[in-house]
Amino acid sequence: MRDQNVSINAQSGQDGGIGIVILIEDRDRISPQEDAKKLSAETGYPIVKRGFNDTKVKSSKPSSKHKKPHTNAQKMAKRSTKSDNAVANVNIDSQWQLVYTSNGLALRFSNEPSWGDIIVDFNSAALNYRKQHGGGRNEALAKAIGIKGKDSLSVIDCTAGMGNDSFVMASVGAHVIMLERSPIIAALLEDALNRIEAVAELPERLLLVKTDATDYILKQGAKKNAKPLADVIYLDPMFPHKKKSALVKKEMRAFQQLLGADIDSAQLLDAALNHAGSRVVVKRPISAEPIELACGRKPDTAIESKKHRFDVYILH
């Protein structure tokens, strides 16, 4: 559950309740257009054509005096009424936009142009530099999940987000199930997985499941008859930032403004502790307190990096 008081999708008055629209900039290929139709069908987000921001589409037929449109905008509006995915009366300049670009699916917010496009890219130079020079199994995250020499380590990443931590865990040999309940972030992740090419074995080690993590753990746990769902269950809950500064990454600012902070971290941690095999790992800000549980349990150990701390709960 996320704090619906700050979730943009919960603001019923915003943009007629639409909130998110899908745009296609990469029109030279068929794939983005087909992917956009699929995403629209899955999420209910409408596909909007460029040029609609200044045009309101009327459902009634033009009068006999003007049987044919005379401007390009009117022509686009008329053609759009023939498409199941076109939307009338949408001002895209005030929308969050999922945009199919030549670089991949991007999240864009026109009210914050300085943010630029937010794209999940497992082929990025930054991620692959981290893979090659970030320490590998000596990274704090790798130590926290206990990768060591066990290539078959299974991990459930309950809060996949931009997928960076899943990428690192898979890069050091873990098999990772990425859970993501936000259809927006899940769409970015799915697009990135479809484009992944930097490391041949990574697609086999990364699996995306679009679902709420607590529901997934409880339902799968019931099916497994108390058997562990994975060696490690990993959590990186989104918490509210108190400071509005450039130090907070644009992705986090965008996700918090769009989705709100996670407010069910304790419930998720409690479920994880009941269904992990060897340990549960929780990523926290370096100065934050551990997640408070009703049972009073505290982490057994913690591994720190420069900016984060990984609280580790050892299961026996």
Steps between C-alpha positions, in 0.01 A plus 500: 500500500618850426392823663200593290500853639797582278432264214421687180273217384287549810427861419165448336476855375827502310461486120161342522639203690732397214836588658720299261507498122701299248680669212686350206795697367675206334259457209754359258465152647194282560617358833447817709151541361408141581658528845303820562172325415587214735594737781180699452294181517677386818490828688210695356732793425389666176719542194509862389634631173724803479310817422210433735624747758347785306203311360178387660335216317125521465297185487235650274538508122606827333221720371410496131674836461831341595492141382880479473755624751713792387798485736756233584382491861142445390609229261681321782197538724271354235728205431534433873130437542548188286757358740403304810808632677465870424363724773298817479538809716844415637758767565828309484700798626358446850542122498742243619598327180629154415679567173628245249823663384778369278696432821223301666194564716539821701309661784465873444338779700453813296469719811862416588691522171832517686451139608523373146389148407513223758597174330602164646800386299687185595740572214604836645866585535448586868357160593758307302782709644365414843490133401862506386651737757251517786652219702286209383452259785680742729221757458302571814182372333665173395631448851160582648320231299782253574587416142852365572561204269140388462404571141154349541395743774135598448378848590160666500536875455172623644542862389673483163471871415755601236649151515853611595529275804347205314756556224788495749372186675456321167843617385667327794318175430161515674172406334264787573121525489417870474163596648349836409146609575505834321388445139703806401831375639421143390456625143842670511658181637334274245619723217854493640497121522392482137800714404763341723808389311806599700541166680379185330400310815315786672160446333501146639567632850237775505127433510239777536169436672251786503339467839482626857785342695308428821218331308752301295690376806188403692333324205813321384588416858165330549560289188849397610375352828745699712798433270719805439414702191862601444835493677484877545214749498615854434315825578576857401185687606444851371510743791410870504794736449499791743729712283417627155840523343696397196659231717176303476506328163241610248368142481423496872341845490288400204389170652413662832299774334328252273451204734553618855715335768461138608306483824479123542869421542448333838233265362721410205802438723293281732378291205855474364635375834246218495577381148873552431747214514820644644464875543302818439685814396356850530666800334478816710642854496824503695349709784153340513379274775421137419141428406301461820325166533217418740695197623793725587753314286811691400756426227765245591767697320542790259731568209562861406592671176564873451134598477303196614482234764386143442320358805540122500263264679651152528255211500584169663 
